[in-house]
mmCIF file of C-alpha atoms and ligand atoms in Angstrom:
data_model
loop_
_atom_site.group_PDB
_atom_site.id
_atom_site.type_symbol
_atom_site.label_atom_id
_atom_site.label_comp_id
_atom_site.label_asym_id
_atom_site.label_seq_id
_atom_site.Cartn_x
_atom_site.Cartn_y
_atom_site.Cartn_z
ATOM 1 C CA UNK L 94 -168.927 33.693 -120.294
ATOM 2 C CA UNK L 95 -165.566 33.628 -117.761
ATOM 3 C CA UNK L 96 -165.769 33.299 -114.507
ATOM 4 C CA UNK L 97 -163.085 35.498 -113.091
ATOM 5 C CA UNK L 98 -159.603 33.989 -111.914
ATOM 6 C CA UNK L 99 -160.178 31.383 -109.209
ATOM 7 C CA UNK L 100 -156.785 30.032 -108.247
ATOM 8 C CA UNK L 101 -156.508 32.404 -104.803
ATOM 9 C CA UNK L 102 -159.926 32.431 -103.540
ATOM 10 C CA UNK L 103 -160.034 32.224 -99.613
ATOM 11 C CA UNK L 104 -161.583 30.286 -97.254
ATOM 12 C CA UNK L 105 -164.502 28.054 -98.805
ATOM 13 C CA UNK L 106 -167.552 27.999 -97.258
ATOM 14 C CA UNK L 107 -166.381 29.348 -94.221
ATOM 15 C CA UNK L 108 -168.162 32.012 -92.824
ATOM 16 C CA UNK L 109 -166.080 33.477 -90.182
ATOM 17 C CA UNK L 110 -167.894 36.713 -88.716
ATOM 18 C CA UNK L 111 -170.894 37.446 -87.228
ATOM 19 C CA UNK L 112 -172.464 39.747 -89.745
ATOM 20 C CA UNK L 113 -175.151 40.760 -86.653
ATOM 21 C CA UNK L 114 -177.614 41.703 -90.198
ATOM 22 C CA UNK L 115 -180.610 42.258 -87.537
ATOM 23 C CA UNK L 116 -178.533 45.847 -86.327
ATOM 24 C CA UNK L 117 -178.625 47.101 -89.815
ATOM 25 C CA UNK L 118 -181.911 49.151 -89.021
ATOM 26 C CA UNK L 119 -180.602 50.627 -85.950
ATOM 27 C CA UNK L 120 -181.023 54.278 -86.131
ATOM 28 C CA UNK L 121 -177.577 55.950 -86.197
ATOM 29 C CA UNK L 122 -175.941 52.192 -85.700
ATOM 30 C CA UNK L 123 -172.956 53.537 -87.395
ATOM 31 C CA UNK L 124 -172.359 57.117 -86.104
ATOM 32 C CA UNK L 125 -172.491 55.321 -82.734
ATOM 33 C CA UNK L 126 -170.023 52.673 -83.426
ATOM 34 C CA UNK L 127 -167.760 55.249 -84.680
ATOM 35 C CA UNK L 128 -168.126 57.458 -81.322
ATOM 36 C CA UNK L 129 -167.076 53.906 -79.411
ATOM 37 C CA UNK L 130 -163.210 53.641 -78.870
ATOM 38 C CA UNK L 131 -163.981 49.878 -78.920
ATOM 39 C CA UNK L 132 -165.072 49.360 -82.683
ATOM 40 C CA UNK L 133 -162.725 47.988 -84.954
ATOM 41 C CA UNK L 134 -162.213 49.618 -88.437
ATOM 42 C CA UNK L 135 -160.909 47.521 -91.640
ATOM 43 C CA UNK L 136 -159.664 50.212 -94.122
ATOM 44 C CA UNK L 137 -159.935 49.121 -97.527
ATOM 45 C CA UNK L 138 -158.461 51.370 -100.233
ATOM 46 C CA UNK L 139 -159.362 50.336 -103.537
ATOM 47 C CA UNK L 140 -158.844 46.382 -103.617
ATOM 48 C CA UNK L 141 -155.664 46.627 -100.593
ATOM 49 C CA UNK L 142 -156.316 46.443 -96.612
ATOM 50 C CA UNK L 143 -153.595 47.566 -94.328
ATOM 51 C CA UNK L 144 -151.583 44.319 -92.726
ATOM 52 C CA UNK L 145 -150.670 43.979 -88.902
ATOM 53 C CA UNK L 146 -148.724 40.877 -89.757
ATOM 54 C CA UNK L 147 -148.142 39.060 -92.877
ATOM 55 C CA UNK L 148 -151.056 36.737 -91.864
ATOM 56 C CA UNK L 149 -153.380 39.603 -90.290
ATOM 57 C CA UNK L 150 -155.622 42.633 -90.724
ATOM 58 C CA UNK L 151 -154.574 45.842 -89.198
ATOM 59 C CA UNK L 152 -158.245 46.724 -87.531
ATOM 60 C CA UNK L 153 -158.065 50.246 -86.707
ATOM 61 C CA UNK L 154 -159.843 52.467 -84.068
ATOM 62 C CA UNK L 155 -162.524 55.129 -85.176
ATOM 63 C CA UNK L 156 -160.350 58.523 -84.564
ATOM 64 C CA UNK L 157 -157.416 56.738 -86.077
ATOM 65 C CA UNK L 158 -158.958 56.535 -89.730
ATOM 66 C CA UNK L 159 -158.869 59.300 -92.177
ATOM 67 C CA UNK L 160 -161.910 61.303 -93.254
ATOM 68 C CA UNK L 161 -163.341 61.022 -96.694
ATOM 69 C CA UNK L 162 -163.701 57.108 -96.666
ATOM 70 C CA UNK L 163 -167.912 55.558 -97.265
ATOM 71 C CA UNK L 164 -168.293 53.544 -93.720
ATOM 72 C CA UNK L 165 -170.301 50.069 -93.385
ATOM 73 C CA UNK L 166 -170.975 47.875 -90.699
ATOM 74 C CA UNK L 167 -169.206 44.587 -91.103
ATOM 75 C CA UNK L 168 -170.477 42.825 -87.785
ATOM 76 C CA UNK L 169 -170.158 42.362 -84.357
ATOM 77 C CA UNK L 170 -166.418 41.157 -83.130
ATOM 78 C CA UNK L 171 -166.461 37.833 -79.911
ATOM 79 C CA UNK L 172 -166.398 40.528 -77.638
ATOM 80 C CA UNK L 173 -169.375 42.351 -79.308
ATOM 81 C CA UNK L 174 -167.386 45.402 -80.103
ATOM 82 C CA UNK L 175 -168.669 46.237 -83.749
ATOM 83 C CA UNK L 176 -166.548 45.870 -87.089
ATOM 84 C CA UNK L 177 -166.968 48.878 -89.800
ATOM 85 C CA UNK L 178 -165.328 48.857 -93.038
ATOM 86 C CA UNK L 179 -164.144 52.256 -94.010
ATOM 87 C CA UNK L 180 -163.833 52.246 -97.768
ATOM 88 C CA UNK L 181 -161.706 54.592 -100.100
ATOM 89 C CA UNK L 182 -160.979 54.893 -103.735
ATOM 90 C CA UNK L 183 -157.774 53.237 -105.134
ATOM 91 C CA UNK L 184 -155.627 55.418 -105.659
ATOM 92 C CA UNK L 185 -155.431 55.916 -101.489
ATOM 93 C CA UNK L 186 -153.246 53.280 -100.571
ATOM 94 C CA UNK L 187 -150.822 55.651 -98.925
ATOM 95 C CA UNK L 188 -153.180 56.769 -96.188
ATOM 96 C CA UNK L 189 -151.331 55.769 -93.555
ATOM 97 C CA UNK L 190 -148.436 53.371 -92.554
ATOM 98 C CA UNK L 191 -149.089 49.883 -92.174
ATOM 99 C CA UNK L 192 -146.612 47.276 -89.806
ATOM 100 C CA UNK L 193 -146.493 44.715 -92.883
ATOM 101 C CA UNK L 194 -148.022 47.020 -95.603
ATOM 102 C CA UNK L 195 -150.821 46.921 -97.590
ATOM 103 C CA UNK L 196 -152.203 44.031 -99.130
ATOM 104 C CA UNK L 197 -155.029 42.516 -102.283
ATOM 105 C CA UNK L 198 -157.124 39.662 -101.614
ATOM 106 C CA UNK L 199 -155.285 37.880 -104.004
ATOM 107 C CA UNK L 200 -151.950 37.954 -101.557
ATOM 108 C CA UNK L 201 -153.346 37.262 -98.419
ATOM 109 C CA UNK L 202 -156.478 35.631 -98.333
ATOM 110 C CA UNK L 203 -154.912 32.074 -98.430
ATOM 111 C CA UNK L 204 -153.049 33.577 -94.812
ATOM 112 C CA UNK L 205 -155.661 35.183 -93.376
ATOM 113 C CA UNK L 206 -157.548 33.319 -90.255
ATOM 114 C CA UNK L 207 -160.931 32.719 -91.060
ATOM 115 C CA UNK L 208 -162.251 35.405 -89.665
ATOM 116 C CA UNK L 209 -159.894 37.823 -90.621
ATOM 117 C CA UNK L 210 -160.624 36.608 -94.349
ATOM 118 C CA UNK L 211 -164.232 37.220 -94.187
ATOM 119 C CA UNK L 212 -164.095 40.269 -93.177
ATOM 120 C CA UNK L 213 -161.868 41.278 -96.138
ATOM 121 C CA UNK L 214 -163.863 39.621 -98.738
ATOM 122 C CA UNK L 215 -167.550 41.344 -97.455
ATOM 123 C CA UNK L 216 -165.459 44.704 -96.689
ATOM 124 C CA UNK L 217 -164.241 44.539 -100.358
ATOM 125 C CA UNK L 218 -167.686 43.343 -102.105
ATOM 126 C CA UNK L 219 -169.603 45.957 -100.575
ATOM 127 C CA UNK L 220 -167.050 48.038 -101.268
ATOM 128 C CA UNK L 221 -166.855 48.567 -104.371
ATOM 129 C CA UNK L 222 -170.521 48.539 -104.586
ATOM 130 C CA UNK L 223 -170.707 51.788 -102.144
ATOM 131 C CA UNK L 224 -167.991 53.374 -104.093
ATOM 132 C CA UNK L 225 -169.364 52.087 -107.821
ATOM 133 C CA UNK L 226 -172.897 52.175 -107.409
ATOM 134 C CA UNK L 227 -174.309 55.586 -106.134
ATOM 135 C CA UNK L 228 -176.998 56.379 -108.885
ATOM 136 C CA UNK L 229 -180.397 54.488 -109.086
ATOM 137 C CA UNK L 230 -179.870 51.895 -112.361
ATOM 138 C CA UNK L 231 -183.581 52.476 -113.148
ATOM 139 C CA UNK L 232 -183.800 56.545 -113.202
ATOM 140 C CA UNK L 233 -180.361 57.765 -112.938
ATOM 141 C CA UNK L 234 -181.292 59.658 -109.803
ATOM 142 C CA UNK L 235 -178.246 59.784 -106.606
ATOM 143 C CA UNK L 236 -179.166 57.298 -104.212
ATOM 144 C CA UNK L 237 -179.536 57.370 -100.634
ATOM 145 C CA UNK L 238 -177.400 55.164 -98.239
ATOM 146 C CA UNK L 239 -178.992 52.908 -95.923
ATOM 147 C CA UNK L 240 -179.196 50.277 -93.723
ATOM 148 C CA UNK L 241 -175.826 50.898 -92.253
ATOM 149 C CA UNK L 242 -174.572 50.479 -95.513
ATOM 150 C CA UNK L 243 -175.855 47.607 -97.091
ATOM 151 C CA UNK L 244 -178.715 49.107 -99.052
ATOM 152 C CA UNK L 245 -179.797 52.422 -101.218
ATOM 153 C CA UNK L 246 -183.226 54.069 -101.867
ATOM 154 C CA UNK L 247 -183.676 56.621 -104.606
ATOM 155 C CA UNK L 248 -185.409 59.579 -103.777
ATOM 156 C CA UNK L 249 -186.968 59.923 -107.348
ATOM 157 C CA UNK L 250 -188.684 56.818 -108.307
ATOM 158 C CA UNK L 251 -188.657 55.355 -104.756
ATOM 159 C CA UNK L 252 -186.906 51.775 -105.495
ATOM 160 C CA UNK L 253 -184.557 50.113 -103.409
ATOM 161 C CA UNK L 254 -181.304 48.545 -104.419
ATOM 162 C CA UNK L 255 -179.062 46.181 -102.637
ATOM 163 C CA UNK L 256 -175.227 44.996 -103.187
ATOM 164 C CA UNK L 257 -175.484 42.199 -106.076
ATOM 165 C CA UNK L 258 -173.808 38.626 -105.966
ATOM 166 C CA UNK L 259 -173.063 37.696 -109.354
ATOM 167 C CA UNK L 260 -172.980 33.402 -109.094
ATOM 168 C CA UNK L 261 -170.348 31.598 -111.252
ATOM 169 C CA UNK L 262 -170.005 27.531 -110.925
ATOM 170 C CA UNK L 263 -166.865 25.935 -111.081
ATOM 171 C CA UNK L 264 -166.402 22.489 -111.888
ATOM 172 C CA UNK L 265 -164.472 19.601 -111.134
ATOM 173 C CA UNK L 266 -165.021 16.526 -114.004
ATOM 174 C CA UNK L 267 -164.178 13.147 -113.272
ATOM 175 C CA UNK L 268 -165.164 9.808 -115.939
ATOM 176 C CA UNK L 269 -168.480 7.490 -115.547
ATOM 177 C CA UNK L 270 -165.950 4.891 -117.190
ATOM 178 C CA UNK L 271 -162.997 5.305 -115.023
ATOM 179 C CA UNK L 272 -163.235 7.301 -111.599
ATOM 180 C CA UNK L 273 -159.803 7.463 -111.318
ATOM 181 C CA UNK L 274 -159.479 10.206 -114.122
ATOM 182 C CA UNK L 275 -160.474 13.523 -113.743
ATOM 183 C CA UNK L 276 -160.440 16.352 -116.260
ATOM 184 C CA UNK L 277 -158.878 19.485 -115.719
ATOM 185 C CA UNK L 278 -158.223 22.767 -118.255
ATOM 186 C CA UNK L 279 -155.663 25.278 -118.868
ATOM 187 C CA UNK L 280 -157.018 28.782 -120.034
ATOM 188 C CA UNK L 281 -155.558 30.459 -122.854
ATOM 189 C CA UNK L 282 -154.252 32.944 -120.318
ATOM 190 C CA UNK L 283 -152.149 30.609 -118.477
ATOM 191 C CA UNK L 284 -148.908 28.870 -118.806
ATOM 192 C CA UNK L 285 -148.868 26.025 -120.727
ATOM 193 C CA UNK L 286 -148.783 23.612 -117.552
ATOM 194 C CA UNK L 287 -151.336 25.504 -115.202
ATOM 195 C CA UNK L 288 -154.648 22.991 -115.182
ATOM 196 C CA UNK L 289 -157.670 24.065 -113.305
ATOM 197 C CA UNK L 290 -161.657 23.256 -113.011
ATOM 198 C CA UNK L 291 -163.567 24.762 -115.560
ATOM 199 C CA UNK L 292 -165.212 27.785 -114.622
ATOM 200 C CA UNK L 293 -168.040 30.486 -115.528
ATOM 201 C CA UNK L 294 -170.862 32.724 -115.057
ATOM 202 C CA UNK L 295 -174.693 31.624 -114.679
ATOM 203 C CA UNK L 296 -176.738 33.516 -117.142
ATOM 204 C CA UNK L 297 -179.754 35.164 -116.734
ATOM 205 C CA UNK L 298 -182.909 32.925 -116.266
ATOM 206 C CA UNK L 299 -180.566 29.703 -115.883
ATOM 207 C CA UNK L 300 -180.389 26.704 -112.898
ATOM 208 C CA UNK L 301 -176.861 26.340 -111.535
ATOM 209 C CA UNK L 302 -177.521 22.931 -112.960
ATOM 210 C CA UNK L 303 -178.014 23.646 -116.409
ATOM 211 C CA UNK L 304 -174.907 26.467 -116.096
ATOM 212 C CA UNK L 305 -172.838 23.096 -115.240
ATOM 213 C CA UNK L 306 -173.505 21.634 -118.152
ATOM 214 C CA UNK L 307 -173.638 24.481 -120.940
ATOM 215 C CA UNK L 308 -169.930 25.365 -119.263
ATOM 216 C CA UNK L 309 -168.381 22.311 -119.567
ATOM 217 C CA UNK L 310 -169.561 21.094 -122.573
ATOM 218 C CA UNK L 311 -168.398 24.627 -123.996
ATOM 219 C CA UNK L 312 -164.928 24.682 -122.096
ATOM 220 C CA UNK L 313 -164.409 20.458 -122.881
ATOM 221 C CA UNK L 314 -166.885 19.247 -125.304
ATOM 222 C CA UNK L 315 -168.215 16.395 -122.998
ATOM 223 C CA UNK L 316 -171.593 16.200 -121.522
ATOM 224 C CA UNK L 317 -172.136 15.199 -117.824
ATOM 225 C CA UNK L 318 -174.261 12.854 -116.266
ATOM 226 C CA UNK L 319 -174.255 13.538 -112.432
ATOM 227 C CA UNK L 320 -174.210 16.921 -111.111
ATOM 228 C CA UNK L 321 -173.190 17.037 -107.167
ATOM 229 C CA UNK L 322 -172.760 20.213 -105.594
ATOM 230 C CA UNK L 323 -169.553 20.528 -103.219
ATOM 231 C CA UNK L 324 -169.509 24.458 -101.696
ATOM 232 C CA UNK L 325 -168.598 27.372 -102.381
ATOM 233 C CA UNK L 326 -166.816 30.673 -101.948
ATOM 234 C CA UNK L 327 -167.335 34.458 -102.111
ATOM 235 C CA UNK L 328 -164.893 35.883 -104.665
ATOM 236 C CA UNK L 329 -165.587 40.001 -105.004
ATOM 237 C CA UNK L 330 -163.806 40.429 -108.285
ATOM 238 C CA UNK L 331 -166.061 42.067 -109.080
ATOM 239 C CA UNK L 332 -168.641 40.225 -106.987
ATOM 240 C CA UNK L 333 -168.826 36.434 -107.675
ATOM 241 C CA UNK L 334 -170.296 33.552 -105.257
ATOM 242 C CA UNK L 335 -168.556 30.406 -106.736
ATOM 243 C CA UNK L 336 -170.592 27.750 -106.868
ATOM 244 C CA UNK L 337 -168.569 23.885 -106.502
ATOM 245 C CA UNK L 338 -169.562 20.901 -108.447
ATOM 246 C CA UNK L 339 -167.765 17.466 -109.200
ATOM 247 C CA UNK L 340 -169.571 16.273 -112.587
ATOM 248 C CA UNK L 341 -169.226 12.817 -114.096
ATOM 249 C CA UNK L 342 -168.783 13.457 -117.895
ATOM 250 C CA UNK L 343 -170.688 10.187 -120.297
ATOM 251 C CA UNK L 344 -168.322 10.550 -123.011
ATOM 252 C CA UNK L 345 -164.656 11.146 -122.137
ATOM 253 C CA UNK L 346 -163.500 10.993 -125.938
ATOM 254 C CA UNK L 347 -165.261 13.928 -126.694
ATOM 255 C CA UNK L 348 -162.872 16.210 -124.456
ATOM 256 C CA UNK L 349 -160.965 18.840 -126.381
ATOM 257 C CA UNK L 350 -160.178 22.262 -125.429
ATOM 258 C CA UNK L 351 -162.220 25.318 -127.148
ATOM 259 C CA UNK L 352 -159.466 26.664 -128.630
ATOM 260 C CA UNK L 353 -160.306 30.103 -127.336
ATOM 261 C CA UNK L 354 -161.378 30.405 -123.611
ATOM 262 C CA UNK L 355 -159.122 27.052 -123.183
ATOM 263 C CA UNK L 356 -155.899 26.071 -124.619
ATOM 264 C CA UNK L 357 -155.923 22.841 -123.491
ATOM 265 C CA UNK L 358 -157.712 20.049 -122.125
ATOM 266 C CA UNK L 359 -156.200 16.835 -120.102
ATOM 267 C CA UNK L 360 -157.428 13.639 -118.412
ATOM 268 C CA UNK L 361 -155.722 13.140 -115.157
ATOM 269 C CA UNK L 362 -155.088 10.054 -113.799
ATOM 270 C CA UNK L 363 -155.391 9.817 -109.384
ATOM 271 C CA UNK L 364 -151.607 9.552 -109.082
ATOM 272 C CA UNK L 365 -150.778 12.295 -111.544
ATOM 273 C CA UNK L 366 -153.254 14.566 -109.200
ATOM 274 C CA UNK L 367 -151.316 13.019 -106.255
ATOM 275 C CA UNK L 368 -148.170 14.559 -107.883
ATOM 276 C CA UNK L 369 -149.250 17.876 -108.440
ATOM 277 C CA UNK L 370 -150.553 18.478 -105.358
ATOM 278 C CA UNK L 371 -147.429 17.420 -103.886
ATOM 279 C CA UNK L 372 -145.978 20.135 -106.115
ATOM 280 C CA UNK L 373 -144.191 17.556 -107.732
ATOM 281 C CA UNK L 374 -143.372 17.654 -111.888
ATOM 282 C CA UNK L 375 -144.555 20.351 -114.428
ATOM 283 C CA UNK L 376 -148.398 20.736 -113.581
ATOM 284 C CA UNK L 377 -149.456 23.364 -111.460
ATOM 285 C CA UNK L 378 -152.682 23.307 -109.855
ATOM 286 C CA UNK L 379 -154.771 26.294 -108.258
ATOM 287 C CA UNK L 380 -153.622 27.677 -104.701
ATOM 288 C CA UNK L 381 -154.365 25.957 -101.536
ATOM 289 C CA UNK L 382 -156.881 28.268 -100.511
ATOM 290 C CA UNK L 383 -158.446 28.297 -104.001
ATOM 291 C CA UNK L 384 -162.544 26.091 -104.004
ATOM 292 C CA UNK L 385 -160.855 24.811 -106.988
ATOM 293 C CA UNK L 386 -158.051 22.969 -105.305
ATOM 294 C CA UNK L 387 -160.776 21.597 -102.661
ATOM 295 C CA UNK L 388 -162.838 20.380 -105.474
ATOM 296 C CA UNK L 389 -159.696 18.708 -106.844
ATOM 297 C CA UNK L 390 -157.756 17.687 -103.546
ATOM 298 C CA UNK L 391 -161.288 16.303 -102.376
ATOM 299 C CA UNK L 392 -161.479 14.014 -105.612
ATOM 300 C CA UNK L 393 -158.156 13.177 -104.945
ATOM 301 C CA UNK L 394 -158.817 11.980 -101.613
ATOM 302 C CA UNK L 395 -161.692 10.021 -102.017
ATOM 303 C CA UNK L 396 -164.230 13.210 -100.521
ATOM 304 C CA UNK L 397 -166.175 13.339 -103.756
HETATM 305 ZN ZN1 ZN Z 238 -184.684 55.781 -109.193
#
C-alpha cells in the first residue's frame, strides 16, 4: 500500500501546542471559549487556513468567524487564552479576506513556526474527521459530538468513536557493506530525477517493524538487517502518523525498482547526497521540512 506524498510534511516530532486534553470534559468548555473575546480561532476551510503573513496563521476572534463552521478545541495558547478550530467544508474558502490569503498544508507548513504548524496539522486531522465522519461505522446511526470535539457517541448502539491515526513508516536504507551508500526511490509519479525514502502504510495486525521490511523489500527488493527508529511526523492527508526508520539492507545487489509503485531505484553515494542537498545537479530530494529529508540529511551528517 502507498503512503501518501511525504516531500512537505512539517515540523517532525515537534509538538508545538499545548493540547490542554484534561479540559476536553469540561461542561460547555467550548460555548465558553467562544463567549471569551480572548480565544483564538484557526478557520480551516476544507484543507486551506487563512494567512496573517506568508509565514503565519491568521487566528481569529470568536464574533469575527462565520456561522455554520463544526468548532473544536485545539488547546490552550502561553497566555492560557484557548485555541478552537472552526472547521468548514471546501468549497468555503472565500469566507472572508485574508492579509496573505489562504493557504494548504502543503504551502506553508515548511514556514510555519512550530507552533503555528501544529495547530494546522491537528485543526486539519480532526477536521476532516468532524466534517467526514458523523454516522456511527457500526450501525449507521448520526453520532453525537463530544468531548469538545474530539470524540462521538451514538445514540443507537451506544459505542464511542474517536478521530483515527492511520500509521505509515518511511524509510531511509543505507548498505551493511558500505555505509557510505544509501538507497533512495523515485515513484512512478515523479519526475525522473525526484529520489525519496520509501514509504507506506502498516496493515492491519502488523509491527511497525515487520511494515519496514515487507515495504522495502516490495518498493527495492532488498531485505534489511537493522531496523532503528528515527521520529516522526503527523501528516493529515487523510490522517497519517509517519513513522522514521534508517534500515541497513544485507544484500545491496538485489535493489531494483518495482516497476509499478517505483520507477526507479538508486544507490547514493555520501557526496552525491551532499550535492543534492546543496541543491546542486539533477537530483531532487524531498522539502526541508519533509521527515524524509531529516532521515536523509541526518544520514548524511553522520546523525544515523
Ligand atoms: Zn451505533
Amino acid at each position: 500500500m502507498t503512503a501518501p506524498d511525504s516531500t512537505s510534511h512539517p515540523q517532525p516530532s515537534r509538538s508545538g501546542l499545548d493540547r490542554a486534553a484534561e479540559e476536553r470534559l469540561t461542561p460547555g468548555l467550548i460555548d465558553a471559549a467562544r463567549s471569551d473575546a480572548a480565544t483564538r480561532v484557526l478557520v480551516i476551510a476544507g484543507d486551506a487556513a487563512p494567512l496573517a503573513a506568508p509565514d503565519a496563521l491568521l487566528w481569529r476572534s470568536p464574533d469575527d468567524v462565520p456561522d455554520g463552521g463544526q468548532w473544536a478545541f485545539l488547546g490552550r495558547d502561553e497566555d492560557r487564552s484557548a485555541l478552537l478550530a472552526a472547521v468548514f467544508p471546501a468549497q468555503e474558502t472565500d469566507l472572508f479576506e485574508a492579509p496573505a490569503g489562504w493557504a494548504g498544508l502543503r504551502r506553508v507548513g515548511g514556514t510555519l513556526s512550530v507552533h503555528d504548524g501544529a495547530a494546522f496539522v491537528t485543526g486539519l486531522s480532526l477536521g476532516r474527521w468532524l466534517l467526514d465522519a458523523p454516522f456511527c461505522p457500526a450501525c449507521g446511526s448520526q453520532t453525537l459530538l463530544g468531548e469538545a470535539g474530539w470524540s462521538r457517541r451514538c445514540p443507537s448502539c451506544g459505542r464511542q468513536h474517536f478521530p483515527r491515526t492511520d500509521p505509515a513508516v518511511i524509510v531511509a536504507i543505507t548498505s551493511a557493506s558500505d555505509p557510505d551508500l544509501l538507497l533512495l526511490g523515485s515513484n512512478a509519479l515523479w519526475g525522473p530525477e525526484r529520489y525519496s525514502c520509501f514509504a507506506g502504510f502498516v496493515e492491519a495486525g502488523e509491527s511497525l517493524e515487520s511494515a519496514v521490511r515487507r515495504e522495502v523489500r516490495e518498493e527495492s527488493g532488498v531485505e534489511v538487517g537493522t531496523v532503528s527508529y528515527r521520529g516522526s511526523q503527523a501528516w493529515p492527508y487523510p490522517r497519517s502518523l509517519m513513522l522514521g526508520f534508517l534500515a541497513v539492507a544485507v544484500d545491496d545487489d538485489a535493489a531494483h525498482a518495482d516497476g509499478e509503485e517505483i520507477a526507479a531505484v538508486r544507490w547514493f553515494t555520501r557526496d552525491e547526497i551532499g550535492r543534492a542537498l546543496a541543491g546542486e545537479g539533477d537530483v531532487v530530494l524531498p522539502g526541508t521540512a519533509s521527515i524524509a529529508h531529516r532521515l536523509i540529511a541526518d544520514w548524511h551528517a553522520g546523525r544515523s
